[in-house]
PDB file of C-alpha atoms in Angstrom:
ATOM      1  CA  MET E   1     -11.853  13.667  10.025  1.00 50.00           C
ATOM      2  CA  ALA E   2      -9.337  16.179   8.712  1.00 47.00           C
ATOM      3  CA  ILE E   3      -6.357  17.401  10.710  1.00 44.00           C
ATOM      4  CA  ALA E   4      -4.896  20.583   9.227  1.00 44.00           C
ATOM      5  CA  PHE E   5      -1.169  21.264   9.297  1.00 43.00           C
ATOM      6  CA  PRO E   6      -0.299  24.669  10.803  1.00 39.00           C
ATOM      7  CA  ARG E   7       1.233  26.957   8.192  1.00 36.00           C
ATOM      8  CA  PHE E   8       4.590  27.857   9.680  1.00 32.00           C
ATOM      9  CA  VAL E   9       7.975  28.848   8.344  1.00 35.00           C
ATOM     10  CA  CYS E  10      10.565  26.107   8.036  1.00 38.00           C
ATOM     11  CA  SER E  11      14.218  27.045   8.034  1.00 38.00           C
ATOM     12  CA  GLU E  12      16.522  25.105   5.754  1.00 39.00           C
ATOM     13  CA  SER E  13      17.416  22.931   8.741  1.00 41.00           C
ATOM     14  CA  SER E  14      13.816  22.106   9.665  1.00 46.00           C
ATOM     15  CA  SER E  15      13.154  18.363   9.723  1.00 54.00           C
ATOM     16  CA  ILE E  16      10.107  16.361   8.731  1.00 57.00           C
ATOM     17  CA  GLU E  17       9.813  15.315  12.405  1.00 58.00           C
ATOM     18  CA  GLU E  18       9.300  18.986  13.301  1.00 55.00           C
ATOM     19  CA  VAL E  19       6.567  19.263  10.684  1.00 53.00           C
ATOM     20  CA  ILE E  20       4.890  16.129  12.047  1.00 56.00           C
ATOM     21  CA  ALA E  21       5.143  17.368  15.640  1.00 56.00           C
ATOM     22  CA  ALA E  22       3.662  20.705  14.672  1.00 54.00           C
ATOM     23  CA  SER E  23       0.734  19.001  12.965  1.00 51.00           C
ATOM     24  CA  SER E  24      -0.387  17.391  16.239  1.00 52.00           C
ATOM     25  CA  SER E  25       0.265  20.218  18.721  1.00 50.00           C
ATOM     26  CA  SER E  26      -1.523  23.458  19.534  1.00 47.00           C
ATOM     27  CA  SER E  27       0.052  26.823  20.394  1.00 53.00           C
ATOM     28  CA  ILE E  28      -0.770  30.498  20.869  1.00 58.00           C
ATOM     29  CA  PRO E  29      -1.829  32.021  17.535  1.00 63.00           C
ATOM     30  CA  SER E  30       0.919  33.915  15.739  1.00 61.00           C
ATOM     31  CA  PRO E  31       1.035  36.034  12.587  1.00 64.00           C
ATOM     32  CA  PRO E  32       0.419  34.012   9.403  1.00 65.00           C
ATOM     33  CA  PRO E  33       3.752  32.603   8.168  1.00 64.00           C
ATOM     34  CA  GLN E  34       4.756  31.490   4.720  1.00 61.00           C
ATOM     35  CA  PRO E  35       3.274  28.129   3.635  1.00 63.00           C
ATOM     36  CA  VAL E  36       5.286  24.933   3.872  1.00 67.00           C
ATOM     37  CA  PHE E  37       5.423  22.889   0.685  1.00 77.00           C
ATOM     38  CA  LEU E  38       6.036  19.214   1.401  1.00 85.00           C
ATOM     39  CA  THR E  39       7.478  16.635  -0.949  1.00 90.00           C
ATOM     40  CA  GLN E  40       5.645  13.405  -1.750  1.00 89.00           C
ATOM     41  CA  ASP E  41       8.088  11.461   0.452  1.00 92.00           C
ATOM     42  CA  GLU E  42       7.436  13.838   3.355  1.00 92.00           C
ATOM     43  CA  LEU E  43       3.694  13.368   2.945  1.00 92.00           C
ATOM     44  CA  LYS E  44       4.167   9.586   2.961  1.00 93.00           C
ATOM     45  CA  GLN E  45       6.175   9.810   6.181  1.00 95.00           C
ATOM     46  CA  ILE E  46       3.523  11.963   7.861  1.00 94.00           C
ATOM     47  CA  ALA E  47       0.803   9.442   6.952  1.00 95.00           C
ATOM     48  CA  ALA E  48       2.954   6.537   8.168  1.00 96.00           C
ATOM     49  CA  TYR E  49       3.740   8.168  11.516  1.00 96.00           C
ATOM     50  CA  LYS E  50       0.048   8.899  12.029  1.00 96.00           C
ATOM     51  CA  ALA E  51      -0.787   5.226  11.368  1.00 97.00           C
ATOM     52  CA  VAL E  52       1.763   4.041  13.926  1.00 97.00           C
ATOM     53  CA  GLU E  53      -0.265   5.887  16.578  1.00 97.00           C
ATOM     54  CA  PHE E  54      -2.698   2.939  16.298  1.00 97.00           C
ATOM     55  CA  VAL E  55       0.022   0.498  17.418  1.00 98.00           C
ATOM     56  CA  GLU E  56      -0.056  -0.729  21.026  1.00 98.00           C
ATOM     57  CA  SER E  57       2.324  -2.919  23.002  1.00 98.00           C
ATOM     58  CA  GLY E  58       1.618  -6.632  22.743  1.00 98.00           C
ATOM     59  CA  MET E  59       0.190  -6.459  19.216  1.00 98.00           C
ATOM     60  CA  VAL E  60       0.776  -8.799  16.308  1.00 98.00           C
ATOM     61  CA  LEU E  61       1.390  -6.468  13.359  1.00 98.00           C
ATOM     62  CA  GLY E  62       1.190  -6.957   9.616  1.00 98.00           C
ATOM     63  CA  LEU E  63       4.134  -5.016   8.173  1.00 98.00           C
ATOM     64  CA  GLY E  64       3.489  -3.641   4.698  1.00 97.00           C
ATOM     65  CA  THR E  65       5.771  -3.267   1.716  1.00 96.00           C
ATOM     66  CA  GLY E  66       6.657  -0.239  -0.361  1.00 94.00           C
ATOM     67  CA  SER E  67       7.830   3.348  -0.248  1.00 93.00           C
ATOM     68  CA  THR E  68       5.186   4.461   2.277  1.00 94.00           C
ATOM     69  CA  ALA E  69       5.071   1.377   4.491  1.00 96.00           C
ATOM     70  CA  LYS E  70       8.836   1.509   5.013  1.00 97.00           C
ATOM     71  CA  TYR E  71       8.372   4.664   7.108  1.00 97.00           C
ATOM     72  CA  ALA E  72       5.922   2.860   9.381  1.00 97.00           C
ATOM     73  CA  VAL E  73       8.317  -0.065   9.849  1.00 98.00           C
ATOM     74  CA  GLU E  74      11.123   2.363  10.597  1.00 98.00           C
ATOM     75  CA  ARG E  75       9.008   4.210  13.162  1.00 98.00           C
ATOM     76  CA  ILE E  76       7.879   1.017  14.923  1.00 98.00           C
ATOM     77  CA  GLY E  77      11.533   0.017  15.242  1.00 98.00           C
ATOM     78  CA  GLU E  78      12.381   3.400  16.772  1.00 98.00           C
ATOM     79  CA  LEU E  79       9.590   3.132  19.346  1.00 98.00           C
ATOM     80  CA  LEU E  80      10.720  -0.387  20.305  1.00 98.00           C
ATOM     81  CA  GLN E  81      14.281   0.820  20.797  1.00 97.00           C
ATOM     82  CA  GLN E  82      13.014   3.725  22.927  1.00 97.00           C
ATOM     83  CA  GLY E  83      10.954   1.354  25.084  1.00 97.00           C
ATOM     84  CA  LYS E  84       7.687   3.066  24.118  1.00 97.00           C
ATOM     85  CA  LEU E  85       6.458  -0.160  22.514  1.00 97.00           C
ATOM     86  CA  LYS E  86       7.009  -3.664  23.908  1.00 97.00           C
ATOM     87  CA  ASN E  87       6.226  -7.264  22.987  1.00 97.00           C
ATOM     88  CA  ILE E  88       5.524  -6.496  19.339  1.00 97.00           C
ATOM     89  CA  VAL E  89       5.460  -9.337  16.817  1.00 98.00           C
ATOM     90  CA  GLY E  90       5.712  -8.400  13.153  1.00 98.00           C
ATOM     91  CA  ILE E  91       4.567 -10.447  10.158  1.00 98.00           C
ATOM     92  CA  PRO E  92       6.234  -9.076   7.016  1.00 98.00           C
ATOM     93  CA  THR E  93       4.479  -9.003   3.646  1.00 98.00           C
ATOM     94  CA  SER E  94       7.674  -9.441   1.624  1.00 97.00           C
ATOM     95  CA  LYS E  95      11.316 -10.454   1.857  1.00 97.00           C
ATOM     96  CA  GLN E  96      12.210  -6.784   1.487  1.00 97.00           C
ATOM     97  CA  THR E  97      10.130  -5.842   4.521  1.00 98.00           C
ATOM     98  CA  GLU E  98      11.493  -8.820   6.453  1.00 98.00           C
ATOM     99  CA  GLU E  99      15.030  -7.516   5.947  1.00 98.00           C
ATOM    100  CA  GLN E 100      14.097  -3.977   6.975  1.00 98.00           C
ATOM    101  CA  ALA E 101      12.159  -5.130  10.058  1.00 98.00           C
ATOM    102  CA  LEU E 102      15.055  -7.260  11.282  1.00 98.00           C
ATOM    103  CA  SER E 103      17.462  -4.371  10.720  1.00 98.00           C
ATOM    104  CA  VAL E 104      15.420  -2.100  13.045  1.00 97.00           C
ATOM    105  CA  GLY E 105      14.915  -4.752  15.718  1.00 97.00           C
ATOM    106  CA  ILE E 106      11.308  -5.881  15.165  1.00 98.00           C
ATOM    107  CA  PRO E 107      10.780  -9.545  16.208  1.00 98.00           C
ATOM    108  CA  LEU E 108       9.145 -11.495  13.367  1.00 98.00           C
ATOM    109  CA  SER E 109       6.850 -14.467  12.961  1.00 98.00           C
ATOM    110  CA  ASP E 110       4.298 -15.744  10.421  1.00 97.00           C
ATOM    111  CA  LEU E 111       0.622 -16.599   9.966  1.00 98.00           C
ATOM    112  CA  ASP E 112       1.206 -20.239  10.879  1.00 98.00           C
ATOM    113  CA  SER E 113       2.173 -19.164  14.400  1.00 98.00           C
ATOM    114  CA  HIS E 114      -0.150 -16.122  14.570  1.00 98.00           C
ATOM    115  CA  PRO E 115      -3.205 -16.719  12.362  1.00 97.00           C
ATOM    116  CA  THR E 116      -4.948 -13.610  13.723  1.00 95.00           C
ATOM    117  CA  VAL E 117      -3.268 -10.245  13.190  1.00 98.00           C
ATOM    118  CA  ASP E 118      -4.251  -7.312  15.407  1.00 98.00           C
ATOM    119  CA  LEU E 119      -3.300  -4.537  13.009  1.00 98.00           C
ATOM    120  CA  ALA E 120      -1.753  -4.200   9.565  1.00 98.00           C
ATOM    121  CA  ILE E 121      -0.251  -1.000   8.173  1.00 98.00           C
ATOM    122  CA  ASP E 122       0.458  -0.719   4.461  1.00 98.00           C
ATOM    123  CA  GLY E 123       0.389   1.662   1.541  1.00 97.00           C
ATOM    124  CA  ALA E 124      -1.770   1.498  -1.584  1.00 97.00           C
ATOM    125  CA  ASP E 125      -1.415   2.413  -5.236  1.00 96.00           C
ATOM    126  CA  GLU E 126      -5.012   3.601  -5.580  1.00 97.00           C
ATOM    127  CA  VAL E 127      -7.877   4.337  -3.159  1.00 97.00           C
ATOM    128  CA  ASP E 128     -11.437   4.841  -4.427  1.00 97.00           C
ATOM    129  CA  PRO E 129     -14.215   6.741  -2.565  1.00 96.00           C
ATOM    130  CA  TYR E 130     -15.397   3.464  -0.947  1.00 97.00           C
ATOM    131  CA  LEU E 131     -11.902   2.661   0.407  1.00 98.00           C
ATOM    132  CA  ASN E 132     -11.346  -0.122  -2.125  1.00 98.00           C
ATOM    133  CA  LEU E 133      -7.700  -0.373  -3.106  1.00 98.00           C
ATOM    134  CA  VAL E 134      -5.292  -1.299  -5.849  1.00 97.00           C
ATOM    135  CA  LYS E 135      -2.087  -2.732  -4.420  1.00 97.00           C
ATOM    136  CA  GLY E 136       0.808  -4.751  -5.747  1.00 94.00           C
ATOM    137  CA  ARG E 137       2.764  -2.437  -8.012  1.00 93.00           C
ATOM    138  CA  GLY E 138       5.689  -3.317  -5.759  1.00 92.00           C
ATOM    139  CA  GLY E 139       5.111  -7.001  -6.509  1.00 94.00           C
ATOM    140  CA  SER E 140       3.982  -8.252  -3.068  1.00 96.00           C
ATOM    141  CA  LEU E 141       0.208  -8.438  -3.553  1.00 97.00           C
ATOM    142  CA  LEU E 142      -0.285 -12.118  -2.651  1.00 98.00           C
ATOM    143  CA  ARG E 143       1.448 -11.983   0.725  1.00 97.00           C
ATOM    144  CA  GLU E 144      -0.082  -8.586   1.417  1.00 98.00           C
ATOM    145  CA  LYS E 145      -3.584  -9.910   0.786  1.00 98.00           C
ATOM    146  CA  MET E 146      -3.020 -13.030   2.897  1.00 98.00           C
ATOM    147  CA  ILE E 147      -1.752 -11.069   5.899  1.00 98.00           C
ATOM    148  CA  GLU E 148      -4.040  -8.069   5.606  1.00 97.00           C
ATOM    149  CA  GLY E 149      -6.999 -10.366   5.083  1.00 97.00           C
ATOM    150  CA  ALA E 150      -6.241 -11.961   8.464  1.00 97.00           C
ATOM    151  CA  CYS E 151      -6.101  -8.721  10.457  1.00 97.00           C
ATOM    152  CA  LYS E 152      -8.677  -7.177  12.768  1.00 97.00           C
ATOM    153  CA  LYS E 153      -7.817  -3.651  11.612  1.00 98.00           C
ATOM    154  CA  PHE E 154      -6.164  -2.652   8.332  1.00 98.00           C
ATOM    155  CA  VAL E 155      -4.800   0.900   8.221  1.00 98.00           C
ATOM    156  CA  VAL E 156      -3.834   2.173   4.781  1.00 98.00           C
ATOM    157  CA  ILE E 157      -1.405   5.080   4.416  1.00 97.00           C
ATOM    158  CA  VAL E 158      -1.199   7.184   1.258  1.00 96.00           C
ATOM    159  CA  ASP E 159      -0.476  10.646  -0.028  1.00 94.00           C
ATOM    160  CA  GLU E 160      -3.310  12.435  -1.797  1.00 94.00           C
ATOM    161  CA  SER E 161      -2.018  11.531  -5.279  1.00 94.00           C
ATOM    162  CA  LYS E 162      -3.312   7.973  -4.718  1.00 96.00           C
ATOM    163  CA  LEU E 163      -6.985   8.988  -4.540  1.00 96.00           C
ATOM    164  CA  VAL E 164      -8.968   8.003  -7.659  1.00 96.00           C
ATOM    165  CA  PRO E 165     -12.648   8.223  -8.678  1.00 96.00           C
ATOM    166  CA  TYR E 166     -12.674   4.482  -9.486  1.00 95.00           C
ATOM    167  CA  LEU E 167     -10.144   1.637  -9.423  1.00 96.00           C
ATOM    168  CA  GLY E 168      -8.009   1.872 -12.529  1.00 94.00           C
ATOM    169  CA  GLY E 169      -8.671   5.602 -12.635  1.00 92.00           C
ATOM    170  CA  SER E 170      -4.983   6.493 -12.420  1.00 94.00           C
ATOM    171  CA  LEU E 171      -4.469   4.723 -15.790  1.00 93.00           C
ATOM    172  CA  LEU E 172      -1.590   2.890 -14.105  1.00 93.00           C
ATOM    173  CA  ALA E 173      -1.167  -0.830 -13.516  1.00 94.00           C
ATOM    174  CA  MET E 174      -3.591  -3.153 -11.756  1.00 97.00           C
ATOM    175  CA  PRO E 175      -1.379  -6.191 -11.073  1.00 98.00           C
ATOM    176  CA  VAL E 176      -2.342  -9.835 -11.426  1.00 98.00           C
ATOM    177  CA  GLU E 177       0.002 -12.536 -10.119  1.00 98.00           C
ATOM    178  CA  ILE E 178       0.090 -15.595 -12.386  1.00 98.00           C
ATOM    179  CA  VAL E 179       2.015 -18.852 -12.609  1.00 98.00           C
ATOM    180  CA  PRO E 180       4.866 -18.815 -15.161  1.00 98.00           C
ATOM    181  CA  PHE E 181       3.505 -21.860 -17.049  1.00 98.00           C
ATOM    182  CA  CYS E 182       2.018 -20.680 -20.384  1.00 98.00           C
ATOM    183  CA  TRP E 183       1.975 -17.086 -19.173  1.00 98.00           C
ATOM    184  CA  LYS E 184       1.212 -15.678 -22.646  1.00 98.00           C
ATOM    185  CA  PHE E 185      -1.986 -17.730 -22.756  1.00 98.00           C
ATOM    186  CA  THR E 186      -3.055 -16.377 -19.350  1.00 98.00           C
ATOM    187  CA  GLU E 187      -2.123 -12.819 -20.298  1.00 97.00           C
ATOM    188  CA  GLU E 188      -4.283 -12.946 -23.425  1.00 97.00           C
ATOM    189  CA  ARG E 189      -7.268 -14.301 -21.502  1.00 97.00           C
ATOM    190  CA  LEU E 190      -6.897 -11.494 -18.968  1.00 97.00           C
ATOM    191  CA  ARG E 191      -6.851  -8.897 -21.746  1.00 95.00           C
ATOM    192  CA  ARG E 192      -9.994 -10.312 -23.341  1.00 96.00           C
ATOM    193  CA  LEU E 193     -11.877 -10.197 -20.039  1.00 95.00           C
ATOM    194  CA  PHE E 194     -11.858  -6.405 -20.067  1.00 94.00           C
ATOM    195  CA  GLN E 195     -11.572  -5.511 -23.741  1.00 93.00           C
ATOM    196  CA  ASP E 196     -14.758  -3.422 -23.449  1.00 92.00           C
ATOM    197  CA  SER E 197     -12.866  -1.217 -20.985  1.00 92.00           C
ATOM    198  CA  GLY E 198     -10.000  -0.760 -23.439  1.00 92.00           C
ATOM    199  CA  SER E 199      -7.736  -3.087 -21.498  1.00 93.00           C
ATOM    200  CA  VAL E 200      -4.047  -3.457 -22.253  1.00 95.00           C
ATOM    201  CA  THR E 201      -1.879  -6.143 -20.650  1.00 97.00           C
ATOM    202  CA  LYS E 202       1.855  -6.265 -20.149  1.00 96.00           C
ATOM    203  CA  LEU E 203       4.104  -8.815 -18.519  1.00 97.00           C
ATOM    204  CA  ARG E 204       6.123  -7.062 -15.834  1.00 97.00           C
ATOM    205  CA  THR E 205       9.867  -7.224 -16.363  1.00 96.00           C
ATOM    206  CA  PHE E 206      12.849  -6.196 -14.263  1.00 91.00           C
ATOM    207  CA  LYS E 207      14.060  -2.648 -14.823  1.00 84.00           C
ATOM    208  CA  ASP E 208      16.535  -2.324 -17.702  1.00 83.00           C
ATOM    209  CA  SER E 209      15.890  -5.940 -18.658  1.00 85.00           C
ATOM    210  CA  ASP E 210      13.511  -8.076 -20.693  1.00 89.00           C
ATOM    211  CA  GLU E 211      13.592 -10.756 -18.018  1.00 95.00           C
ATOM    212  CA  PRO E 212      10.227 -11.347 -16.302  1.00 97.00           C
ATOM    213  CA  PHE E 213       9.841  -9.895 -12.820  1.00 96.00           C
ATOM    214  CA  VAL E 214       9.607 -12.770 -10.339  1.00 97.00           C
ATOM    215  CA  THR E 215       7.635 -12.409  -7.105  1.00 97.00           C
ATOM    216  CA  ASP E 216       8.680 -13.725  -3.693  1.00 97.00           C
ATOM    217  CA  ASN E 217       6.442 -16.702  -4.538  1.00 97.00           C
ATOM    218  CA  ALA E 218       8.339 -17.445  -7.796  1.00 97.00           C
ATOM    219  CA  ASN E 219       5.418 -16.235  -9.941  1.00 98.00           C
ATOM    220  CA  TYR E 220       5.052 -13.636 -12.708  1.00 98.00           C
ATOM    221  CA  ILE E 221       2.944 -10.472 -12.755  1.00 98.00           C
ATOM    222  CA  VAL E 222       0.757  -9.270 -15.602  1.00 98.00           C
ATOM    223  CA  ASP E 223      -0.125  -5.583 -15.324  1.00 97.00           C
ATOM    224  CA  LEU E 224      -3.603  -4.589 -16.517  1.00 97.00           C
ATOM    225  CA  TYR E 225      -4.322  -1.067 -17.775  1.00 96.00           C
ATOM    226  CA  PHE E 226      -7.840   0.273 -18.330  1.00 94.00           C
ATOM    227  CA  GLU E 227      -9.094   3.205 -20.376  1.00 92.00           C
ATOM    228  CA  LYS E 228     -12.531   3.110 -18.705  1.00 92.00           C
ATOM    229  CA  ASP E 229     -14.235   2.024 -15.494  1.00 94.00           C
ATOM    230  CA  ILE E 230     -14.452  -1.792 -15.323  1.00 95.00           C
ATOM    231  CA  GLY E 231     -17.802  -1.685 -13.513  1.00 94.00           C
ATOM    232  CA  ASP E 232     -18.783  -3.992 -10.664  1.00 97.00           C
ATOM    233  CA  LEU E 233     -15.534  -4.766  -8.841  1.00 97.00           C
ATOM    234  CA  ASN E 234     -16.794  -7.972  -7.230  1.00 97.00           C
ATOM    235  CA  VAL E 235     -17.779  -9.334 -10.637  1.00 97.00           C
ATOM    236  CA  ALA E 236     -14.389  -8.320 -12.066  1.00 97.00           C
ATOM    237  CA  SER E 237     -12.636  -9.996  -9.136  1.00 97.00           C
ATOM    238  CA  ASP E 238     -14.502 -13.269  -9.671  1.00 98.00           C
ATOM    239  CA  LEU E 239     -13.802 -13.264 -13.419  1.00 97.00           C
ATOM    240  CA  ILE E 240     -10.071 -12.842 -12.860  1.00 98.00           C
ATOM    241  CA  LEU E 241      -9.791 -15.459 -10.134  1.00 98.00           C
ATOM    242  CA  ARG E 242     -11.685 -18.055 -12.179  1.00 97.00           C
ATOM    243  CA  LEU E 243      -9.009 -18.064 -14.876  1.00 98.00           C
ATOM    244  CA  PRO E 244      -6.676 -21.075 -14.551  1.00 97.00           C
ATOM    245  CA  GLY E 245      -3.148 -19.785 -14.102  1.00 98.00           C
ATOM    246  CA  VAL E 246      -4.167 -16.760 -12.018  1.00 98.00           C
ATOM    247  CA  VAL E 247      -2.906 -16.774  -8.428  1.00 98.00           C
ATOM    248  CA  GLU E 248      -4.254 -13.437  -7.120  1.00 98.00           C
ATOM    249  CA  HIS E 249      -5.079  -9.897  -8.233  1.00 98.00           C
ATOM    250  CA  GLY E 250      -4.313  -6.475  -6.800  1.00 97.00           C
ATOM    251  CA  MET E 251      -7.860  -5.316  -6.045  1.00 98.00           C
ATOM    252  CA  PHE E 252      -8.283  -5.199  -2.262  1.00 98.00           C
ATOM    253  CA  LEU E 253     -12.047  -4.910  -1.889  1.00 98.00           C
ATOM    254  CA  ASN E 254     -13.771  -4.122   1.428  1.00 97.00           C
ATOM    255  CA  MET E 255     -10.544  -4.774   3.329  1.00 98.00           C
ATOM    256  CA  ALA E 256      -9.335  -1.366   4.535  1.00 98.00           C
ATOM    257  CA  THR E 257     -10.871  -0.247   7.831  1.00 97.00           C
ATOM    258  CA  THR E 258      -9.037   3.105   7.943  1.00 98.00           C
ATOM    259  CA  VAL E 259      -7.296   5.160   5.272  1.00 98.00           C
ATOM    260  CA  ILE E 260      -4.925   7.953   6.288  1.00 97.00           C
ATOM    261  CA  VAL E 261      -4.340  10.509   3.533  1.00 96.00           C
ATOM    262  CA  ALA E 262      -1.588  13.110   3.837  1.00 94.00           C
ATOM    263  CA  GLY E 263      -1.886  16.225   1.691  1.00 92.00           C
ATOM    264  CA  GLU E 264      -0.608  19.780   1.609  1.00 83.00           C
ATOM    265  CA  LEU E 265      -3.595  20.956   3.666  1.00 85.00           C
ATOM    266  CA  GLY E 266      -3.404  18.287   6.348  1.00 89.00           C
ATOM    267  CA  VAL E 267      -4.045  14.681   7.263  1.00 93.00           C
ATOM    268  CA  THR E 268      -7.463  13.150   6.587  1.00 95.00           C
ATOM    269  CA  VAL E 269      -8.486   9.989   8.442  1.00 96.00           C
ATOM    270  CA  LYS E 270     -11.235   8.040   6.682  1.00 96.00           C
ATOM    271  CA  ASN E 271     -12.902   5.155   8.500  1.00 95.00           C
ATOM    272  CA  LYS E 272     -15.008   2.385   6.987  1.00 87.00           C
TER     273      LYS E 272
END
C-alpha cells in the first residue's frame, strides 16, 4: 500500500510535523505547487511517526535502537505526556534506548517480567524484497533479536535507501557479535565461510580509535562484507551460528511483519 505525499510548497519555517500532517489529510485540489525535497532524517521521522500509529494504550512495546527508531521513541513519549497513550510498558533494545526512553517518560521493564511483547518498532540497515533484514550496524543486534523475536508484531521503519535486491546488496556491513576470546580465530573462520562470495571481515573499532567496539553485552563485533549474493540465507545463518565463539548475527530472517518505507514520493507499507 503506497500513501503519496501531496506536493505542496513549504516556506522556510515549515516543519516536518506539517509535512507529516499533510501526508495523512485530504483537501480541496489546488494548483500544482513546487515539489518538497525531504532530507534522509525527515524521511526517517515520517516512517517512525507512521509506525507509532500501530501503538495502542496498554501495550508492551519493544523499543528499537538507532537513528530511525529514536524518532519513534520520542513520539511515543510525546503521546504519553499528552494523555493520548496510557499504560505503556517499554522494553529497550540497548542502553542508549533505555536512557532516551526514560528521558521522555516511558515506563520500562524487561523480557523476564514481560516475555511476550505486543509490538516492536525498529529500524533496519537493509531490507530485501522478502522483508528479510540486516540489522546491528549500531551494535545492538543481540538484544534487538531477543526482543523482536518475542513480539507479536514487528514493524520496521526505513527510508528508501535501505532497500536492497538481496541481503549484503548495499556492500556495507553485516554484523556478527562474537566473544572477545580468540577473536582473530573466529574472524578468520567467518571470512572463510563466505570466501566464494568475496567476503571481507573487519573487527569493528570505536571511531578515531583502534580499540575494539564493545557491545552492551561486553562482546565484540566482526563486520562481514560481501561482493556477491551469499545464496540461501537460512543455510548462511546456520553456518554462522555453528561457529564456536559466535553469539549472534545481524540477519533477521522472517521476523518483520510490516515494513514502512518513506521516500520522496510517499510512504509505502509492506505487510508480510
